[in-house]
Coordinates of C-alpha atoms in Angstrom, one line a residue:
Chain A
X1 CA -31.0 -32.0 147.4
X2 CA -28.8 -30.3 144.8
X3 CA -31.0 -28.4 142.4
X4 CA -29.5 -26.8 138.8
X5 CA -30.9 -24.1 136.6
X6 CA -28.6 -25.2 133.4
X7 CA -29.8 -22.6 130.4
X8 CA -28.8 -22.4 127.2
X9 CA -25.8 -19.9 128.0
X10 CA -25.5 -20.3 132.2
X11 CA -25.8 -22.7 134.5
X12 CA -26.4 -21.9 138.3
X13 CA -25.9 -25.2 140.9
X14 CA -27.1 -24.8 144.2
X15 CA -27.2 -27.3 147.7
X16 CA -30.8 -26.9 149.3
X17 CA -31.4 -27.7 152.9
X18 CA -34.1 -30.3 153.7
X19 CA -36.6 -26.9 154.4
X20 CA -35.1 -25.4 151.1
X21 CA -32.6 -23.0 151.9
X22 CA -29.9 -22.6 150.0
X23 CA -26.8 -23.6 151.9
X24 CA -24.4 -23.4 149.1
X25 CA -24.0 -22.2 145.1
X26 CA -21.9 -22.8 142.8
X27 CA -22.0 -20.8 139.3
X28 CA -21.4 -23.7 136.4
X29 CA -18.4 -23.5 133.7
X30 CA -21.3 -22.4 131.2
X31 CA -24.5 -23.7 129.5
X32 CA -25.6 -26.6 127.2
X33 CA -24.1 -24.8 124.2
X34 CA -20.3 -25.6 126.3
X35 CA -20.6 -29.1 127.4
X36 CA -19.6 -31.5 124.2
X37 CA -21.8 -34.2 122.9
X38 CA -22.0 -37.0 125.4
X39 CA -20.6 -34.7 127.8
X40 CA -23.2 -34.1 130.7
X41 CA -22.4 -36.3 133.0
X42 CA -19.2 -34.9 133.1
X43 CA -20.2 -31.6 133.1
X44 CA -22.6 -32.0 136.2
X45 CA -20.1 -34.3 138.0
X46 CA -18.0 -31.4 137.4
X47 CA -20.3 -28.7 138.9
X48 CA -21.6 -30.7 141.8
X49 CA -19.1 -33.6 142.6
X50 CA -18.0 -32.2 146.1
X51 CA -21.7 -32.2 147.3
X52 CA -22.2 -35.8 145.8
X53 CA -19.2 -36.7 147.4
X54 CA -20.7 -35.2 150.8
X55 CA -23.5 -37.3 150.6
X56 CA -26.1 -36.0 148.4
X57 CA -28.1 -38.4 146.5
X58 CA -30.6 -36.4 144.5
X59 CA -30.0 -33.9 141.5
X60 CA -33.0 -31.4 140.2
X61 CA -32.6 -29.9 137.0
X62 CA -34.4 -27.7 134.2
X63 CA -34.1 -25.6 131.6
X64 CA -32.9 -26.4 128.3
X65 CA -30.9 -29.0 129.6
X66 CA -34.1 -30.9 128.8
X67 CA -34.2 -29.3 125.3
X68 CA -33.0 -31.6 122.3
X69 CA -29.7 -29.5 122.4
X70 CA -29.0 -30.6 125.9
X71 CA -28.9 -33.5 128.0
X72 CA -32.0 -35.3 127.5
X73 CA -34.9 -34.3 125.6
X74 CA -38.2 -33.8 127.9
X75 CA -41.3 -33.4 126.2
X76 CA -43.1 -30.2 127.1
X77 CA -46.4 -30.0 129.4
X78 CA -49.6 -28.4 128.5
X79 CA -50.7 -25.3 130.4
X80 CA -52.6 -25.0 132.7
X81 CA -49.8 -26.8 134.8
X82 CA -48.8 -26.5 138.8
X83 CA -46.0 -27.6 141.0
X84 CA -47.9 -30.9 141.1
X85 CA -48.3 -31.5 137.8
X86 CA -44.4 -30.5 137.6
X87 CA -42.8 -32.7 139.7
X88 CA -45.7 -35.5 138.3
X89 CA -44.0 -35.3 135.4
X90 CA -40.1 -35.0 136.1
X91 CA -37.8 -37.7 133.2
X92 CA -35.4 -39.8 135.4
X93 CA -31.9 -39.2 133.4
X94 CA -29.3 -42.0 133.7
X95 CA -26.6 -40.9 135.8
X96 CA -24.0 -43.4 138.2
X97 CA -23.7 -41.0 141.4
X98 CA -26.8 -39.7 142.1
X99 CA -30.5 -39.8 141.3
X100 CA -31.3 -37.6 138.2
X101 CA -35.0 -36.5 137.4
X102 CA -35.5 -33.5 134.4
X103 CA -38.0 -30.9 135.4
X104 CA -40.1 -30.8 131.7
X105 CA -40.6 -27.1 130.2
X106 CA -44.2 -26.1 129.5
X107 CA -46.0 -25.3 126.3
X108 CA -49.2 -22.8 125.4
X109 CA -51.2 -21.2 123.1
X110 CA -51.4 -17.5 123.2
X111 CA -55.0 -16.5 122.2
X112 CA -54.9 -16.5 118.2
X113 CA -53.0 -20.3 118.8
X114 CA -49.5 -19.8 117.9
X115 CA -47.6 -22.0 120.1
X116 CA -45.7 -21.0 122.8
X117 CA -42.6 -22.6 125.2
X118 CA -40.4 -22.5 128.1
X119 CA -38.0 -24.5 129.7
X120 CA -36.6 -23.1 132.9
X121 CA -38.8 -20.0 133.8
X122 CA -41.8 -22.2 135.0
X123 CA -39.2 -22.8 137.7
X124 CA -38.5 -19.4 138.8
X125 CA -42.1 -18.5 138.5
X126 CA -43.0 -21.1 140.8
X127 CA -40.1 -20.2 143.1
X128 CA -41.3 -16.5 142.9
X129 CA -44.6 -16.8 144.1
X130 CA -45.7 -16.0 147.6
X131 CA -48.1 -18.4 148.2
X132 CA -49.4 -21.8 146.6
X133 CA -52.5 -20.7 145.4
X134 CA -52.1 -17.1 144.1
X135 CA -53.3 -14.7 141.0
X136 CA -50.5 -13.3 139.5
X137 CA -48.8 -11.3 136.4
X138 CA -45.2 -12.4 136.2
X139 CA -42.5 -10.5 133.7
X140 CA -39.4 -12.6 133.6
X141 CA -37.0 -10.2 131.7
X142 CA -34.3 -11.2 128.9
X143 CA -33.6 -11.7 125.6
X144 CA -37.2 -13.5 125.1
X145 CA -38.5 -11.6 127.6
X146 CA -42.2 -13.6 129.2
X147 CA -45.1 -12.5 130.6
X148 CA -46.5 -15.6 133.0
X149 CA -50.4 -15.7 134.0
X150 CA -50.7 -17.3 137.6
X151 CA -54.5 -18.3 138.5
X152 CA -54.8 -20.8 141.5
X153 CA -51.3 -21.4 142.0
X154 CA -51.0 -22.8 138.5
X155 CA -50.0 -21.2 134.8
X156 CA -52.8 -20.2 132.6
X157 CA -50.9 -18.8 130.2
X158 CA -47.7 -16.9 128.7
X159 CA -46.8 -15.1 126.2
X160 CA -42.9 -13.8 124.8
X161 CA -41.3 -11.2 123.2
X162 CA -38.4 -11.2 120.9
X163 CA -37.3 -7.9 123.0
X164 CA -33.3 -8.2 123.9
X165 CA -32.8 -10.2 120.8
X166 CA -34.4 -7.3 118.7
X167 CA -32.6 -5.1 120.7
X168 CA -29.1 -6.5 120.0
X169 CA -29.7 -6.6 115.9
X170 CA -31.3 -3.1 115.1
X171 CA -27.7 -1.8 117.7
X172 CA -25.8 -3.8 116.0
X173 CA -26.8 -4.2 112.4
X174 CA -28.9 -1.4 111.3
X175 CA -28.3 2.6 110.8
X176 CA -29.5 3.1 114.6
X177 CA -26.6 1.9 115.7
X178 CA -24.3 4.1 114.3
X179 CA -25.3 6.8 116.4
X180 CA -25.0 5.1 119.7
X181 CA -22.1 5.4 122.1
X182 CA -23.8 4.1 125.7
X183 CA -25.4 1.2 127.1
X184 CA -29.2 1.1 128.1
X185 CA -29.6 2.9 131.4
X186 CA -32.5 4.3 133.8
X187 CA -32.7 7.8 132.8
X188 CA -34.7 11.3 130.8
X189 CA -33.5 9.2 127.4
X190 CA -34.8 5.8 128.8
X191 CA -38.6 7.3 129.9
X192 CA -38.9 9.1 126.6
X193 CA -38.9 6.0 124.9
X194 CA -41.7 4.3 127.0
X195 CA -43.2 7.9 126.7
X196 CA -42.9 7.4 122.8
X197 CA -44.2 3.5 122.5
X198 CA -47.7 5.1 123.5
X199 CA -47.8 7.1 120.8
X200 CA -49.3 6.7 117.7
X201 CA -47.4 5.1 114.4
X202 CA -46.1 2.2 115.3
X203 CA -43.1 0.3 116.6
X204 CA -41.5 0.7 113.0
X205 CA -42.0 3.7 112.2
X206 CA -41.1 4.6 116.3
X207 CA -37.8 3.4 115.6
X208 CA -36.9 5.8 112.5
X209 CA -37.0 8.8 115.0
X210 CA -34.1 7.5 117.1
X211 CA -32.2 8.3 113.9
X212 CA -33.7 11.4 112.9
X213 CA -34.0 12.7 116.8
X214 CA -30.5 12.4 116.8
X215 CA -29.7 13.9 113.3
X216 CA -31.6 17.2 114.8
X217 CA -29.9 17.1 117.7
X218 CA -32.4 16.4 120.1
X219 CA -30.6 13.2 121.4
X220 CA -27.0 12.6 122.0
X221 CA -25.4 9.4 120.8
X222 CA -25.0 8.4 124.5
X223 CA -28.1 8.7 125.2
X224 CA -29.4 6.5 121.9
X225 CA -29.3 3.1 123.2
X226 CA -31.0 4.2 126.0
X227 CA -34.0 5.7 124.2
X228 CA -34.1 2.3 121.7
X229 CA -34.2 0.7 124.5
X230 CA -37.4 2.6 126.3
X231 CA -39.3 2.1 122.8
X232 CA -38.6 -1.5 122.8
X233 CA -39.5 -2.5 126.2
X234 CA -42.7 0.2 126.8
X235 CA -44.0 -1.5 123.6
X236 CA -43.4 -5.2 125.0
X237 CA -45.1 -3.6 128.5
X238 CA -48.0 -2.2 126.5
X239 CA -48.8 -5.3 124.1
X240 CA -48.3 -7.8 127.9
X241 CA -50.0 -5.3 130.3
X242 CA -52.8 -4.6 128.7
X243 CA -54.4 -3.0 131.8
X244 CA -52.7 -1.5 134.8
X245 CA -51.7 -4.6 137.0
X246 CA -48.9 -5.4 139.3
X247 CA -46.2 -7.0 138.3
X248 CA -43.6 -9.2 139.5
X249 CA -40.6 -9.1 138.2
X250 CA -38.3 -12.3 138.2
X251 CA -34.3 -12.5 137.3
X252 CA -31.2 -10.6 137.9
X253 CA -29.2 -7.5 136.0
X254 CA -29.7 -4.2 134.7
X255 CA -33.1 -5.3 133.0
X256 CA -34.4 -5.7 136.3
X257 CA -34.6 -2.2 137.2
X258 CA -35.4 -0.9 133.3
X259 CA -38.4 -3.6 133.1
X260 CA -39.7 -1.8 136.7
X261 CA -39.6 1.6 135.7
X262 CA -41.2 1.0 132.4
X263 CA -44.3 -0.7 134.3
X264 CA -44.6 2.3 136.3
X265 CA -44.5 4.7 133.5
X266 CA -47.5 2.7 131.9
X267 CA -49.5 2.7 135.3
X268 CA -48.8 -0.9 136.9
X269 CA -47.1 -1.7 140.0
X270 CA -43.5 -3.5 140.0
X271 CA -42.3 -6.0 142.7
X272 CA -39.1 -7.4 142.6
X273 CA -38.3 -10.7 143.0
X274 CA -35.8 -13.1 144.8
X275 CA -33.1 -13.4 142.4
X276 CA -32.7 -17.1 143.7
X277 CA -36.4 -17.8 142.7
X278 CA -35.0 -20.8 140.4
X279 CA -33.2 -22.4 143.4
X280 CA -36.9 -22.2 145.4
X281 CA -39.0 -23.1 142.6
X282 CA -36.7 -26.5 142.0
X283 CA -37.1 -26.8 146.0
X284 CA -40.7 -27.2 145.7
X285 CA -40.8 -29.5 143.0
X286 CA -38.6 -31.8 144.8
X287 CA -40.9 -31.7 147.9
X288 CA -43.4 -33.2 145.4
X289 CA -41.4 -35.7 143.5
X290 CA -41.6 -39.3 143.6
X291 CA -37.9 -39.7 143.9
X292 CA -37.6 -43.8 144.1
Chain B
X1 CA -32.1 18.5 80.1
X2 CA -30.1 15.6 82.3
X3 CA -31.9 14.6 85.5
X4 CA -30.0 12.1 88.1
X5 CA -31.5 10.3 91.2
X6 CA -28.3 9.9 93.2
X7 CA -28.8 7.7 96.3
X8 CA -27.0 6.1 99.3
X9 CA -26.2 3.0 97.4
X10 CA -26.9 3.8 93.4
X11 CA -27.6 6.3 90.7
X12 CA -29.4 7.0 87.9
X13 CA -29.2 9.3 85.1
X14 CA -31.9 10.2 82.5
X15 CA -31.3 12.6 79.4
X16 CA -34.7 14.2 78.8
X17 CA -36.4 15.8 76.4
X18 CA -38.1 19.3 76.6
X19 CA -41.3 17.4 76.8
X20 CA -39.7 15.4 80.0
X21 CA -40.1 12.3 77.8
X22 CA -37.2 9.7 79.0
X23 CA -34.5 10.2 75.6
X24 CA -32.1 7.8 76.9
X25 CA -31.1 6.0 80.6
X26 CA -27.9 5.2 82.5
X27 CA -27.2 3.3 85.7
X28 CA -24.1 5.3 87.3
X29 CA -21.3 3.1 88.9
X30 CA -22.7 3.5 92.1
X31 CA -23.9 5.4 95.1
X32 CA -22.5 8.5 97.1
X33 CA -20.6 5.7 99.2
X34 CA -18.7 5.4 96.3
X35 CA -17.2 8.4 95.5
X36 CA -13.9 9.7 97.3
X37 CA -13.9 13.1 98.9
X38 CA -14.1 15.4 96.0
X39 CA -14.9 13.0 93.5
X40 CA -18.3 14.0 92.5
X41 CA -17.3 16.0 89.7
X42 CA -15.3 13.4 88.1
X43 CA -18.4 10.7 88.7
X44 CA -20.9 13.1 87.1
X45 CA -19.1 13.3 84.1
X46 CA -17.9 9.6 83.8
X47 CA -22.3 9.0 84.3
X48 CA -23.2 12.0 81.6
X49 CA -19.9 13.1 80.0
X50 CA -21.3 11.6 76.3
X51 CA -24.8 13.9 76.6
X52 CA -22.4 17.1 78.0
X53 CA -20.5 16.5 74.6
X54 CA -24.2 16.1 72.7
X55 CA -24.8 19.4 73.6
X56 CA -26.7 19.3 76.8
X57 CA -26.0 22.0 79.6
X58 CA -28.2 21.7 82.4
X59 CA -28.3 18.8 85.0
X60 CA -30.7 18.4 88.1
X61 CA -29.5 16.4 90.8
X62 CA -31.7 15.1 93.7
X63 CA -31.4 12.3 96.4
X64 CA -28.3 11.9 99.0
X65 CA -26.0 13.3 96.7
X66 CA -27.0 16.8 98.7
X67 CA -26.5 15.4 102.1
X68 CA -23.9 16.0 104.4
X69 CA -22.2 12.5 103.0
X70 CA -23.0 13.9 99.4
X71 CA -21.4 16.6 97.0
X72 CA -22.8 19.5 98.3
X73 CA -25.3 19.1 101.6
X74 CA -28.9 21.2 100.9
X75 CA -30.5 22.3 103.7
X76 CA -33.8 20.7 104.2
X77 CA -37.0 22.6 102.8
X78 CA -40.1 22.4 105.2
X79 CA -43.2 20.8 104.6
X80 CA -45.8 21.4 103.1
X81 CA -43.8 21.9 99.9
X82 CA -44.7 21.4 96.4
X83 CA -43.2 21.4 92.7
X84 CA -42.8 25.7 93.0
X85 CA -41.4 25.6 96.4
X86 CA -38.5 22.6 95.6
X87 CA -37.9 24.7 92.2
X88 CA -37.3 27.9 93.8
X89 CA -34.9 25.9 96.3
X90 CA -32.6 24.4 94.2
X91 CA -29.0 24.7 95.4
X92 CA -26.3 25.4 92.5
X93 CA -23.4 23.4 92.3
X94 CA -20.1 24.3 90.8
X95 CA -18.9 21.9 87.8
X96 CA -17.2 23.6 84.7
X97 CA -19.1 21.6 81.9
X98 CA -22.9 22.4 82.8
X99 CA -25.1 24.7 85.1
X100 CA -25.5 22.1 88.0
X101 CA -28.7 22.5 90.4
X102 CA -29.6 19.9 93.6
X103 CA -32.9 19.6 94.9
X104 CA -33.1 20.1 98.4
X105 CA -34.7 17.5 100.6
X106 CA -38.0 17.8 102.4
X107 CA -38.4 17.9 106.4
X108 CA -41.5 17.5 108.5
X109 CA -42.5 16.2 112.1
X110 CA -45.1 13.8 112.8
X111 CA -48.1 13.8 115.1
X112 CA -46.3 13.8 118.3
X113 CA -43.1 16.3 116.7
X114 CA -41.0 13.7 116.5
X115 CA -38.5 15.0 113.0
X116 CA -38.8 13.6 109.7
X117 CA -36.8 13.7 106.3
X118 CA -36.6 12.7 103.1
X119 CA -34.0 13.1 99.8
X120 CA -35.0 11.9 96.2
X121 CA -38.4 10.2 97.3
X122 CA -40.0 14.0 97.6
X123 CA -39.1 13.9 93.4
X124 CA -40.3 10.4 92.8
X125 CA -43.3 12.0 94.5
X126 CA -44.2 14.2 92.9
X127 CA -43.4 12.1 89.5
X128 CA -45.7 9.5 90.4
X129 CA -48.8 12.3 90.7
X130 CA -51.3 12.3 88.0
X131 CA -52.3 15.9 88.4
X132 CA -50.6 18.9 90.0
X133 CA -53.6 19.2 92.5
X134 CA -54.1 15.7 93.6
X135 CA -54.8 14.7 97.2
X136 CA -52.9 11.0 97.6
X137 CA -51.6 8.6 100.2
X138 CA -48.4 7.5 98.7
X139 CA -46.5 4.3 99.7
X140 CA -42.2 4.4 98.9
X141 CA -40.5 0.8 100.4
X142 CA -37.3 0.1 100.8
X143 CA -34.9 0.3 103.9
X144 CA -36.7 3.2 105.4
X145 CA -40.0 3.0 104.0
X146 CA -41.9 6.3 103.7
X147 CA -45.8 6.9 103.1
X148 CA -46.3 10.6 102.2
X149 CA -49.7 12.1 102.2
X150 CA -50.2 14.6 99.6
X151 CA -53.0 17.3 99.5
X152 CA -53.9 20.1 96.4
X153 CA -50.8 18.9 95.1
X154 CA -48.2 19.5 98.0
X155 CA -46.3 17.1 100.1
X156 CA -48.4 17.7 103.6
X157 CA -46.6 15.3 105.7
X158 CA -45.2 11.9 105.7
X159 CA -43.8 9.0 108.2
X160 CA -40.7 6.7 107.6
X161 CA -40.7 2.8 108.9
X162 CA -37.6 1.4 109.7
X163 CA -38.9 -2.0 108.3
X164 CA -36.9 -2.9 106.0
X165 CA -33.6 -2.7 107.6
X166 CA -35.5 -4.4 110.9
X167 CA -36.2 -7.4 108.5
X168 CA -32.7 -7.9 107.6
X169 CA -31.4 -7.4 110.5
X170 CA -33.9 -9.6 112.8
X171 CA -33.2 -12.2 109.7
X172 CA -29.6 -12.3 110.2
X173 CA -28.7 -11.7 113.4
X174 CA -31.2 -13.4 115.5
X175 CA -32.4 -16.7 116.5
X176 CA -35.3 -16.4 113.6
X177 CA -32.7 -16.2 111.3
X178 CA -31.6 -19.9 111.7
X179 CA -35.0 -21.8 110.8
X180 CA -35.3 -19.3 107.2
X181 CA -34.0 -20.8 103.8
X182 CA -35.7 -18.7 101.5
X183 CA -36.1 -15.0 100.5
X184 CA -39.9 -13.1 101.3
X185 CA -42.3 -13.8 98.6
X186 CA -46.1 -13.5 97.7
X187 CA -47.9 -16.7 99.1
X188 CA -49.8 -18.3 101.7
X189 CA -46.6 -17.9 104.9
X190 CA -46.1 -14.0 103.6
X191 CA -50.7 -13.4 103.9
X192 CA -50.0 -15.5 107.4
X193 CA -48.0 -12.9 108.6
X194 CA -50.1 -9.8 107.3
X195 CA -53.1 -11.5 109.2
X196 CA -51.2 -12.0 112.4
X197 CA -50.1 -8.6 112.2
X198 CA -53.5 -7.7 112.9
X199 CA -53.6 -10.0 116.6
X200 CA -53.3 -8.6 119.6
X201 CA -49.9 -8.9 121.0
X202 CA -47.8 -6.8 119.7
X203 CA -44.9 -6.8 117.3
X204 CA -42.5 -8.2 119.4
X205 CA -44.4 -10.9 120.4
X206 CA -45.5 -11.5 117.0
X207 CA -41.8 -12.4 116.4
X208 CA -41.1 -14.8 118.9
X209 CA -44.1 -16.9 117.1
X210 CA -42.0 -16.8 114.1
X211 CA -39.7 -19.0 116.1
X212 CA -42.4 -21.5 117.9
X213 CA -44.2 -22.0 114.7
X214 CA -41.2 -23.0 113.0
X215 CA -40.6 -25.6 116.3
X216 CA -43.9 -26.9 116.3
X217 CA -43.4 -27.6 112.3
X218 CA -46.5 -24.9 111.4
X219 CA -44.0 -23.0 109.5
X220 CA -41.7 -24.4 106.9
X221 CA -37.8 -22.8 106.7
X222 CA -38.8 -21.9 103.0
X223 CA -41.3 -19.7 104.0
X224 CA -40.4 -18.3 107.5
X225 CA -38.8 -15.3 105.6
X226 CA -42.2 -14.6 103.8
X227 CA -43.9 -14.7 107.0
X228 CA -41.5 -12.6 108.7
X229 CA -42.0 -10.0 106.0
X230 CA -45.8 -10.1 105.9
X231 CA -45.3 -9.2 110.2
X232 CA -43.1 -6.5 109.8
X233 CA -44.9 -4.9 106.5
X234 CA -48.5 -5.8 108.1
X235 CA -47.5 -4.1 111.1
X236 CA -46.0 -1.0 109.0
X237 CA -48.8 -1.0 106.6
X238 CA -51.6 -0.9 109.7
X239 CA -50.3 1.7 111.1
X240 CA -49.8 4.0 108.3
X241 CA -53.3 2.9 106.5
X242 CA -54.9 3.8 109.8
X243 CA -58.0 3.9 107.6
X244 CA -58.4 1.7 104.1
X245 CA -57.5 3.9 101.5
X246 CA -56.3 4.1 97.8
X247 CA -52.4 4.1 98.2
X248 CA -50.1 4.6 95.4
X249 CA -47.1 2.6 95.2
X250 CA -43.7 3.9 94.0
X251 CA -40.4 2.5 93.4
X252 CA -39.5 -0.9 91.9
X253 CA -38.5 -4.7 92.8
X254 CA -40.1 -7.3 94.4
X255 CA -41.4 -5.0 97.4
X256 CA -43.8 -3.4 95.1
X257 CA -46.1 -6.6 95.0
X258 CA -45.9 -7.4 98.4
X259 CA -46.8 -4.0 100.0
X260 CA -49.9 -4.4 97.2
X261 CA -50.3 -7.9 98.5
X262 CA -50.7 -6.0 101.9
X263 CA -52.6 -2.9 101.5
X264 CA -55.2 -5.1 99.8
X265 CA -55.4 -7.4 102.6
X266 CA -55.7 -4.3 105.0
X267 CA -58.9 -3.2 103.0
X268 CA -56.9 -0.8 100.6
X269 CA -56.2 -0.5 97.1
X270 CA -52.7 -0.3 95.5
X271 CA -52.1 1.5 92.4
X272 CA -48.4 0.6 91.1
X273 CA -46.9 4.0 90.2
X274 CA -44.4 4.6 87.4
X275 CA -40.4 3.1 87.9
X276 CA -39.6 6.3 86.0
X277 CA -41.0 8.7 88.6
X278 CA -37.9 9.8 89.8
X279 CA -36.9 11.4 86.0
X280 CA -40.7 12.8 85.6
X281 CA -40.3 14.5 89.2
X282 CA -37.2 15.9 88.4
X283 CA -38.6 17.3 84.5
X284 CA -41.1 19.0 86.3
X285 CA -38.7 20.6 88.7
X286 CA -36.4 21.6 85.8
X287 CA -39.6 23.4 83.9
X288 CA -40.1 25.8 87.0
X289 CA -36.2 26.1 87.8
X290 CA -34.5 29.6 87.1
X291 CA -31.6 28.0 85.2
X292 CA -29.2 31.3 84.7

């Protein structure tokens, strides 16, 4: 089976094994927002053709490839929702060289019932679980960083932050900005911003003192972005960890390890997970799909 | 006497009367961004110039025109200050056609010592008192918004919000931004976002909804800017109210009635406070100032 995580900005091909292992991967030419209207069948024939030509008949996909800016639109499923009800509900997309089914995204309510969605990390949270019927806490990283409830083997619930996004505009287009000269990095400046989002006064007003800490001198401009980025992330961790809980973290990068130290700092536990957790999830919701 | 409230991005100048009663008003050309290096003393004149000729002699000066990216920087004074303590720290400045004085600006640290400062809002402050021994909560928004708490008539403390440059820059330079049509105005989306404001979840998450409203069609374009602004100034205004109280509101602009909107909604009362404030501050100041 071929199986592709296609986002909005990546796409990640791989060649499963029969038992799931990943024999071969192949990093895309770029997400949905690169391939041209009408141009998805191209684009996959493009990522994938030497496999198809080699035999392979099926093709897994999700993420927003199934959004109504990529290939197909798939409608999103209701939490709670398992592998089962996963690959029960996979969209067959027309395609001439192999069989195409869509892996939906899934849809919530967090407790006050404002909507939430995902499209692709049900995947990887499925793919990062160690067995089919576990409890878990799950912290999937990123611009709209999630935090995934597991009960049974199944997602309860999920709730995202705006974090990296945030992150990006108040570095980029506010007076906080000015004063920066580093990237984000593990470090003193990094744990006294997690060691500042418990304090009282807000995220707003939290976010002043990274200008006027380092108008008195008691942080260098290198160390800035660093320190925004502790206050950002330690609140997300506070407002999604509500009590001390372990946590496994899903994805790739230097957010990996920042995400893991912050969940430390506030008490939990941090366990990292396979950074192929996408190309195992997709494995065991092809085990399950009807394919014919 | 001539009193000026020379900010970051404008001025303005007041010709007073003994009495401190507001004689005539003039909007200078612009901010300290402005003026070229060594310009100030050719933009005060071109702002006052006419009043110098009518016979006046002494100008007061407060705001970012005694910063470092001002005409003269003032050291900071220390909280608590009041009206005696800014008066007896006025800085002069050299200008041929008048005896010059700046007002310097205040300094504090919050609850956890993280540094605070101020420049012009300490006169609009004190302005906006209605008696020299008051105890207030007083609200200033803008950019940086600032609550200051003042007690027997001194400024005892205060804590500065980054919200309003966190609205403009989460409006236009992330994904929130491209579901908004309208500006943030007083109605049923801006008392939405006040009310999530007090959910559990967290600010950052409290943005993302923003976004999955606006998907699920629960949140019109026209009035995802409103609630956006009722988040961010719920979440400032809970913090800083921590308890409902009588707040007084000072400055001018649209902002004025939605922070009322919101203190209201938190269980406070808002008392709008004088647009002249800065020019009363500053009379009072120039009645305790040793002029020769």
């Amino acid at each position: 089976m071929i199986a592709v995580d296609w986002g909005t900005s990546s796409a990640r091909a791989y060649r499963l094994a029969p038992d799931g292992a990943v024999l071969e991967r192949r990093e895309g030419a770029g997400g949905i927002l690169r391939v041209p209207e009408g141009g998805f069948p191209a684009a996959l024939a493009g990522m994938v053709g030497p496999w198809l030509a080699d035999g392979e008949t099926r093709v897994l996909l999700s993420g927003m490839v199934g959004s109504r800016q990529g290939w197909q639109e798939a409608p999103y499923l209701a939490c709670p929702a398992g592998l089962d009800d996963l690959a029960g509900a996979v969209e067959p997309v027309p395609f001439a060289e192999a069989t195409v089914r869509l892996v939906p995204g899934l849809s919530a309510e967090d407790a006050s019932g404002v909507p939430e969605v995902m499209r692709g990390e049900e995947v990887q949270v499925f793919g990062a679980l160690a067995r089919s019927d576990e409890d878990a806490l799950l912290c999937l990283p990123g611009s709209h960083a999630k935090w995934v409830r597991v009960a049974g083997g199944r997602i309860a619930g999920f709730s995202t932050s705006l974090t990296g996004e945030a992150f990006a505009a108040l570095k980029d287009h506010t007076i906080l900005g000015r004063m920066m000269t580093g990237t984000a990095e593990i470090g003193p400046a990094f744990e006294a911003g997690i060691a500042r989002a418990g304090e009282e006064g807000g995220l707003l007003h939290h976010l002043f003192g990274t200008r006027t800490l380092g108008l008195f001198g008691r942080l260098a401009a290198e160390d800035a972005a660093s320190y925004l980025s502790g206050l950002l992330i330690g609140h997300e961790v506070s407002a999604a960890m509500t009590t001390p809980a372990s946590v496994r973290l899903v994805g790739s990068g230097p957010l990996m390890a920042l995400y893991g130290r912050a969940i430390v700092l506030r008490g939990g536990e941090a366990i990292a997970g396979d950074p192929d957790a996408a190309a195992r999830g997709l494995a065991l919701i092809g085990e399950r799909t009807a394919w014919m």
